[in-house]
mmCIF file of C-alpha atoms and ligand atoms in Angstrom:
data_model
loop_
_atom_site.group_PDB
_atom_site.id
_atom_site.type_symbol
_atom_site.label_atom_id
_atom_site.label_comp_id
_atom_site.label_asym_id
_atom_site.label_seq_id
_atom_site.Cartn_x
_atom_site.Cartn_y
_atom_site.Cartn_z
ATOM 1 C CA UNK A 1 202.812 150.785 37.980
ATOM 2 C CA UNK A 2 201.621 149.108 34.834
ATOM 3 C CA UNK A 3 204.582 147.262 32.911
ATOM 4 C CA UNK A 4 204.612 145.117 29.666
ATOM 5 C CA UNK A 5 208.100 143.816 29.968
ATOM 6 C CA UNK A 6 208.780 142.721 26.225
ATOM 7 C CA UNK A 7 211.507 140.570 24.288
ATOM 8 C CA UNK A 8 212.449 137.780 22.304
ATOM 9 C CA UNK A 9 212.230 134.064 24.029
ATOM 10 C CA UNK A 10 215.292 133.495 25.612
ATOM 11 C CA UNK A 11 216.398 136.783 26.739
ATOM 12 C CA UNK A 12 215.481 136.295 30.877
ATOM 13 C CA UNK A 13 211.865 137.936 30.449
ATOM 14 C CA UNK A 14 210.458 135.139 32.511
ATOM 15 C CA UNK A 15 213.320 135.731 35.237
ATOM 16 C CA UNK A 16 213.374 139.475 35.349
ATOM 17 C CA UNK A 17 209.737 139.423 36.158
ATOM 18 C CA UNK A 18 209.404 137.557 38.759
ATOM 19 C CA UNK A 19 212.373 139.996 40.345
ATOM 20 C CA UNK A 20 210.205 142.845 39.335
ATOM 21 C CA UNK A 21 206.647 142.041 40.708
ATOM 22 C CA UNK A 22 208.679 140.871 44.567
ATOM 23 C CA UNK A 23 210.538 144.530 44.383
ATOM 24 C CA UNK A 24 207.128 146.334 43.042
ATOM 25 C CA UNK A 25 204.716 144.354 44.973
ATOM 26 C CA UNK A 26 202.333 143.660 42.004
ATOM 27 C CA UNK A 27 201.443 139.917 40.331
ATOM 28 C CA UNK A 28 203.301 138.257 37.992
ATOM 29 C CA UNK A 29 201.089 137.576 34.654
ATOM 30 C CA UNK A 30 202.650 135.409 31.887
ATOM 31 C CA UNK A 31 200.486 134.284 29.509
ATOM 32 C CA UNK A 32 202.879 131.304 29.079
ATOM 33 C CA UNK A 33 202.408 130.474 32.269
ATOM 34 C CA UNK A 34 198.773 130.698 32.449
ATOM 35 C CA UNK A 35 198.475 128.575 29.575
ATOM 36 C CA UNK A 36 200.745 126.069 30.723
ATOM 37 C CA UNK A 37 198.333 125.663 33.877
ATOM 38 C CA UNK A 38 195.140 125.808 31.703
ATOM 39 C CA UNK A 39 197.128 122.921 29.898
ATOM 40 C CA UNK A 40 197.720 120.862 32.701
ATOM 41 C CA UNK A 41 194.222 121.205 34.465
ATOM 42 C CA UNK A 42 192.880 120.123 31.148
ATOM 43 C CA UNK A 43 190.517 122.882 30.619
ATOM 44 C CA UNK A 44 189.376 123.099 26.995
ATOM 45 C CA UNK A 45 191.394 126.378 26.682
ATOM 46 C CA UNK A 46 194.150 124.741 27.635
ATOM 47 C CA UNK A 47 194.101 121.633 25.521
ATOM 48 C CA UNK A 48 193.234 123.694 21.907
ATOM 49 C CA UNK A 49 196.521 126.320 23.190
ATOM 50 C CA UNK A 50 198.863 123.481 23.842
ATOM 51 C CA UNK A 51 198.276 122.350 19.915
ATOM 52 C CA UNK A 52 200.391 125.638 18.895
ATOM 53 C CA UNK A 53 202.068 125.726 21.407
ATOM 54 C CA UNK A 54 204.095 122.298 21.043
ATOM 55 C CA UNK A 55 204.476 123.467 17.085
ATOM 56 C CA UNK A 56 206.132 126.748 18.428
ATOM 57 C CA UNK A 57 203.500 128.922 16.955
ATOM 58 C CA UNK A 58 201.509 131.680 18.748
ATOM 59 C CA UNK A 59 198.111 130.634 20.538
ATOM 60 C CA UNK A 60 194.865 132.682 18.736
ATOM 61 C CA UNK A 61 194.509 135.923 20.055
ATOM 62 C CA UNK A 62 190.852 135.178 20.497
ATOM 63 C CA UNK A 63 191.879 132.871 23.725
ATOM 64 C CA UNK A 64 194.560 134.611 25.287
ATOM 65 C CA UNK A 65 192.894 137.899 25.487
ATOM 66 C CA UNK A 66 190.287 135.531 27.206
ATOM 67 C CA UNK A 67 192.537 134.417 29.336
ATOM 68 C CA UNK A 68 194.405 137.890 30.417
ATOM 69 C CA UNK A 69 191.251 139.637 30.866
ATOM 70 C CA UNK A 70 189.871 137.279 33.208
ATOM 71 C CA UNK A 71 193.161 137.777 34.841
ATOM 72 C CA UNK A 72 193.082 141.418 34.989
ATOM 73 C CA UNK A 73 189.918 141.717 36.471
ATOM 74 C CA UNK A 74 191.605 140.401 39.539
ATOM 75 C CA UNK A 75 191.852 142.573 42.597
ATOM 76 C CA UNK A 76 194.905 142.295 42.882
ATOM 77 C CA UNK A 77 195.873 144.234 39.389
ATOM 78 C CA UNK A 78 194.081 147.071 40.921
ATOM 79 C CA UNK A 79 197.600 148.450 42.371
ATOM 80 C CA UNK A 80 199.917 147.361 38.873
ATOM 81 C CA UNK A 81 201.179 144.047 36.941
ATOM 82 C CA UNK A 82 203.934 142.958 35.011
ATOM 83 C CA UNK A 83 202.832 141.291 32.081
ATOM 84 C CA UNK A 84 205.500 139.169 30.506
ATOM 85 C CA UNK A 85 205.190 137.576 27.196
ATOM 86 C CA UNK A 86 202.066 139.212 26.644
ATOM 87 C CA UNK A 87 201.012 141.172 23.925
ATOM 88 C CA UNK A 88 202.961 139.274 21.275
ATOM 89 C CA UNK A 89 200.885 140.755 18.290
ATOM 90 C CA UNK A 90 199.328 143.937 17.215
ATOM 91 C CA UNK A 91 195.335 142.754 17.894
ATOM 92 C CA UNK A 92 196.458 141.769 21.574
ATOM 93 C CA UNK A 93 198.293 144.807 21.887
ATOM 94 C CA UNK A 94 194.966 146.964 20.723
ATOM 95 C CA UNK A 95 192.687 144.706 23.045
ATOM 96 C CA UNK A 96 195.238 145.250 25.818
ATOM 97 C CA UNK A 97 195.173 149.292 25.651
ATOM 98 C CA UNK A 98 191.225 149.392 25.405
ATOM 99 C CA UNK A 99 190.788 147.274 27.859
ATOM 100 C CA UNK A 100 193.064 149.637 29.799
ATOM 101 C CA UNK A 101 191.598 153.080 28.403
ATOM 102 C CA UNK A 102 188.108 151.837 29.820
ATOM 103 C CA UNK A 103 189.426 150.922 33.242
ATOM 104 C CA UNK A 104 191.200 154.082 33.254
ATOM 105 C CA UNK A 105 194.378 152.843 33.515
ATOM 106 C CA UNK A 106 196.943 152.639 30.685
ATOM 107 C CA UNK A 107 200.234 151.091 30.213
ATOM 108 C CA UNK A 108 203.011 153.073 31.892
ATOM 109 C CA UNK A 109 206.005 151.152 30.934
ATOM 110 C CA UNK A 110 206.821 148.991 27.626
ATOM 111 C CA UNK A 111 210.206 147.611 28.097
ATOM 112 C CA UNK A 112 212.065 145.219 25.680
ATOM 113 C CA UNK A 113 215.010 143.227 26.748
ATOM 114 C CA UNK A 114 217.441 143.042 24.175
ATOM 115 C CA UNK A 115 219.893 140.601 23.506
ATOM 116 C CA UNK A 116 221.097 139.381 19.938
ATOM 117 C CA UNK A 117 220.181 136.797 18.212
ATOM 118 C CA UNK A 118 223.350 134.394 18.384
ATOM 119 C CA UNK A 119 223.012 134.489 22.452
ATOM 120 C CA UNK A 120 219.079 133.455 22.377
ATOM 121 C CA UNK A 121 219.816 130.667 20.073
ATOM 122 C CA UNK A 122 222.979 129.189 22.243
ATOM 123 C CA UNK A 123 220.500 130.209 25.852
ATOM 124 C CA UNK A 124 217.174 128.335 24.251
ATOM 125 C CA UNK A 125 219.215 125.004 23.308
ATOM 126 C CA UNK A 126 220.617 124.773 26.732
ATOM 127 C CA UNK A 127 217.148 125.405 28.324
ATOM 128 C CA UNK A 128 215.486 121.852 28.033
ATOM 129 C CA UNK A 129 211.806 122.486 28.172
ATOM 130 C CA UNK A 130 209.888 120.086 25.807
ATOM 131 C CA UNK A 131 209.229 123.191 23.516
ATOM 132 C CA UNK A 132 212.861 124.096 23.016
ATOM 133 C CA UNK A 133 213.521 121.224 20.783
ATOM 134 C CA UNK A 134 215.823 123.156 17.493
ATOM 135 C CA UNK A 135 213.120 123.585 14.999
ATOM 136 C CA UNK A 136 210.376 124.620 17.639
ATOM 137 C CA UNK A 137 212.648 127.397 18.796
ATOM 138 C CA UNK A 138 213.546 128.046 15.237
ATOM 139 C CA UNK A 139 209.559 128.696 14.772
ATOM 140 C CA UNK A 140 209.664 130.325 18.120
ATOM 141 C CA UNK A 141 212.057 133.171 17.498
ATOM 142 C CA UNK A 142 210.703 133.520 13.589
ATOM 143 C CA UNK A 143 207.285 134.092 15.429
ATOM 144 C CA UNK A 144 208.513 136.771 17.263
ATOM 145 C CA UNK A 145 210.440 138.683 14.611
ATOM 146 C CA UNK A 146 207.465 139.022 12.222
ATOM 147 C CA UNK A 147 204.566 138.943 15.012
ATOM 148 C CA UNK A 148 205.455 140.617 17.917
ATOM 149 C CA UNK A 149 208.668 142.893 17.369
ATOM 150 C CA UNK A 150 206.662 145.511 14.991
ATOM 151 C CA UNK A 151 204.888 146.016 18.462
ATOM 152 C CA UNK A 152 208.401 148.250 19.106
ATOM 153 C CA UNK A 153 206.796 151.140 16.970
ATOM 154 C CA UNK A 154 203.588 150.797 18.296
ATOM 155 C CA UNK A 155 204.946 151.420 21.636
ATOM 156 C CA UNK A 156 207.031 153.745 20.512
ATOM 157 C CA UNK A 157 204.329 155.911 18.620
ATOM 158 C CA UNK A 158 202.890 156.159 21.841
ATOM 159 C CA UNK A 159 205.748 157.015 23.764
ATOM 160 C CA UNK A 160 205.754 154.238 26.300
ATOM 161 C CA UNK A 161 208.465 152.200 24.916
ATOM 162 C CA UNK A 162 212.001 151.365 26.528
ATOM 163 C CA UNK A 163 214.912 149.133 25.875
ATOM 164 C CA UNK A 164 217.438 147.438 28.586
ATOM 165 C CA UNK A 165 220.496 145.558 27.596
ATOM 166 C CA UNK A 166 220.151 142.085 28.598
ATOM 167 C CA UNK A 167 223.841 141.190 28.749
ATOM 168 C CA UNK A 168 225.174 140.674 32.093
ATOM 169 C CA UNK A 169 224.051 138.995 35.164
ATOM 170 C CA UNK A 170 221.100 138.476 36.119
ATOM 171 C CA UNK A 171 221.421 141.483 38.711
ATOM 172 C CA UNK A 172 222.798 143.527 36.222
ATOM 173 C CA UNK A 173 220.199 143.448 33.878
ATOM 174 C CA UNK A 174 217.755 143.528 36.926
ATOM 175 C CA UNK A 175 219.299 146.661 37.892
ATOM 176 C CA UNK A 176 219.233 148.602 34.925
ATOM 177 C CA UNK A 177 215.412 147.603 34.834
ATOM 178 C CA UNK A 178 214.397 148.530 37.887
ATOM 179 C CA UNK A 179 215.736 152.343 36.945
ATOM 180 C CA UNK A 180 213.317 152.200 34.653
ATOM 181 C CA UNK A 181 210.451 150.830 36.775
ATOM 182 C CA UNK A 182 210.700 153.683 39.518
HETATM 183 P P1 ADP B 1 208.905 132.210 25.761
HETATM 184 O O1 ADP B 1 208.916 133.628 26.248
HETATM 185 O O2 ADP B 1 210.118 131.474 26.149
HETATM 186 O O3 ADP B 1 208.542 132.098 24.311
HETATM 187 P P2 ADP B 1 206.325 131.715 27.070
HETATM 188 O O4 ADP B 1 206.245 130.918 28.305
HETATM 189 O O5 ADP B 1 206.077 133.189 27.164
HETATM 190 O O6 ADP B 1 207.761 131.406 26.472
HETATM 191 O O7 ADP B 1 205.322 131.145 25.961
HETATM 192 C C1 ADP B 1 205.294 129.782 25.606
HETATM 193 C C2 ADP B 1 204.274 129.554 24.483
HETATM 194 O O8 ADP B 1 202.957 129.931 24.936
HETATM 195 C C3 ADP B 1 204.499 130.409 23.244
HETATM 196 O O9 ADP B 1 205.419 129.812 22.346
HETATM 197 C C4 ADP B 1 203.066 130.471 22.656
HETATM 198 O O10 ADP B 1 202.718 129.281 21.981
HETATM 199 C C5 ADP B 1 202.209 130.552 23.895
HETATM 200 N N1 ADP B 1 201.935 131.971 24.285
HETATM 201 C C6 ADP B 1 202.361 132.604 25.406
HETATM 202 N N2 ADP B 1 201.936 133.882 25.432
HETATM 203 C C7 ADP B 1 201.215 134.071 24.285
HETATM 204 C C8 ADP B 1 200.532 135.181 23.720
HETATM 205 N N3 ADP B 1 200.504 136.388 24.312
HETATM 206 N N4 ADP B 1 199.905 134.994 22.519
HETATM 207 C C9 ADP B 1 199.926 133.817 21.893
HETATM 208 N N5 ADP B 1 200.563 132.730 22.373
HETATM 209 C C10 ADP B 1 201.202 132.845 23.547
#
């Protein structure tokens, strides 16, 4: 199973996928968190991502694509992923499905968790990471609106797309995802 779990920051993405992969058996890939390593081990990928990053603003597509493909070449994506946070704009989400179409293996599952916008504000301030400082998120969420939610109708035109209310417990939400994951 091939999933693209999708959704504003702040809604649980991060969380739900981690759940989802240990139920599914298949890795984990968040571009956040594959930059954040690249970041930390210094690499030059890492360094020039952690400039936008820090503002808020969305890393080039050039270098994340780099990044995911290397990841999915991996073995291990043979049997499935999650992606989470990943593709946040329209030229990621093309590179994504070619790369797929050419390994013969497309995208089963696009699901966004939704939540509104009042709760991801009040979630992000609590969260304490160094890049959830007010106007960051503020440049965060506007990212997401104008960048990466039009990817809805793309998904949708191709009939993968889904939606879960994220409202609820952790193992609510978890629940009502994994019905759509079967
Ligand atoms: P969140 O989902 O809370 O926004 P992530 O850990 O997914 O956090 O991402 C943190 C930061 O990493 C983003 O604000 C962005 O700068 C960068 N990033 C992660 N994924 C991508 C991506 N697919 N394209 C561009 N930048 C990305």
């Amino acid at each position: 199973m091939r999933i693209v779990l999708f959704g504003a920051p702040g809604v649980g993405k991060g969380t739900q996928a981690v759940r989802l992969c240990e139920r599914l058996g298949v890795p984990h890939l968040s571009t956040g968190d594959m930059l954040r390593a690249a970041r930390r081990e210094g690499t030059p990928l890492g360094i020039e991502a952690g400039i936008y990053m820090d503002q808020g603003k969305l890393a080039p597509d050039a270098l994340v694509l780099q990044i995911v493909e290397d990841r999915l070449e991996q073995p291990d994506c043979r049997q499935g992923f999650v992606l989470d946070g990943f593709p946040r704009t329209e030229p990621q989400a093309v590179a994504l499905d070619e790369w797929l179409a050419e390994h013969g293996t497309p995208v089963d599952r696009v699901v966004q968790i939704v939540v509104a916008r009042e709760v991801i504000l009040e979630r992000l301030s609590k969260r304490g990471r160094t890049d959830d400082d007010q106007d960051v998120i503020a440049k965060r969420l506007e990212q997401y609106e104008r960048l990466t939610e039009p990817l809805i109708h793309y998904y949708t035109a191709r009939g993968v797309m889904h939606a879960v209310d994220g409202l609820g417990t952790p193992d609510e939400v978890f629940e009502r995802l994994v019905a759509l994951c079967q």
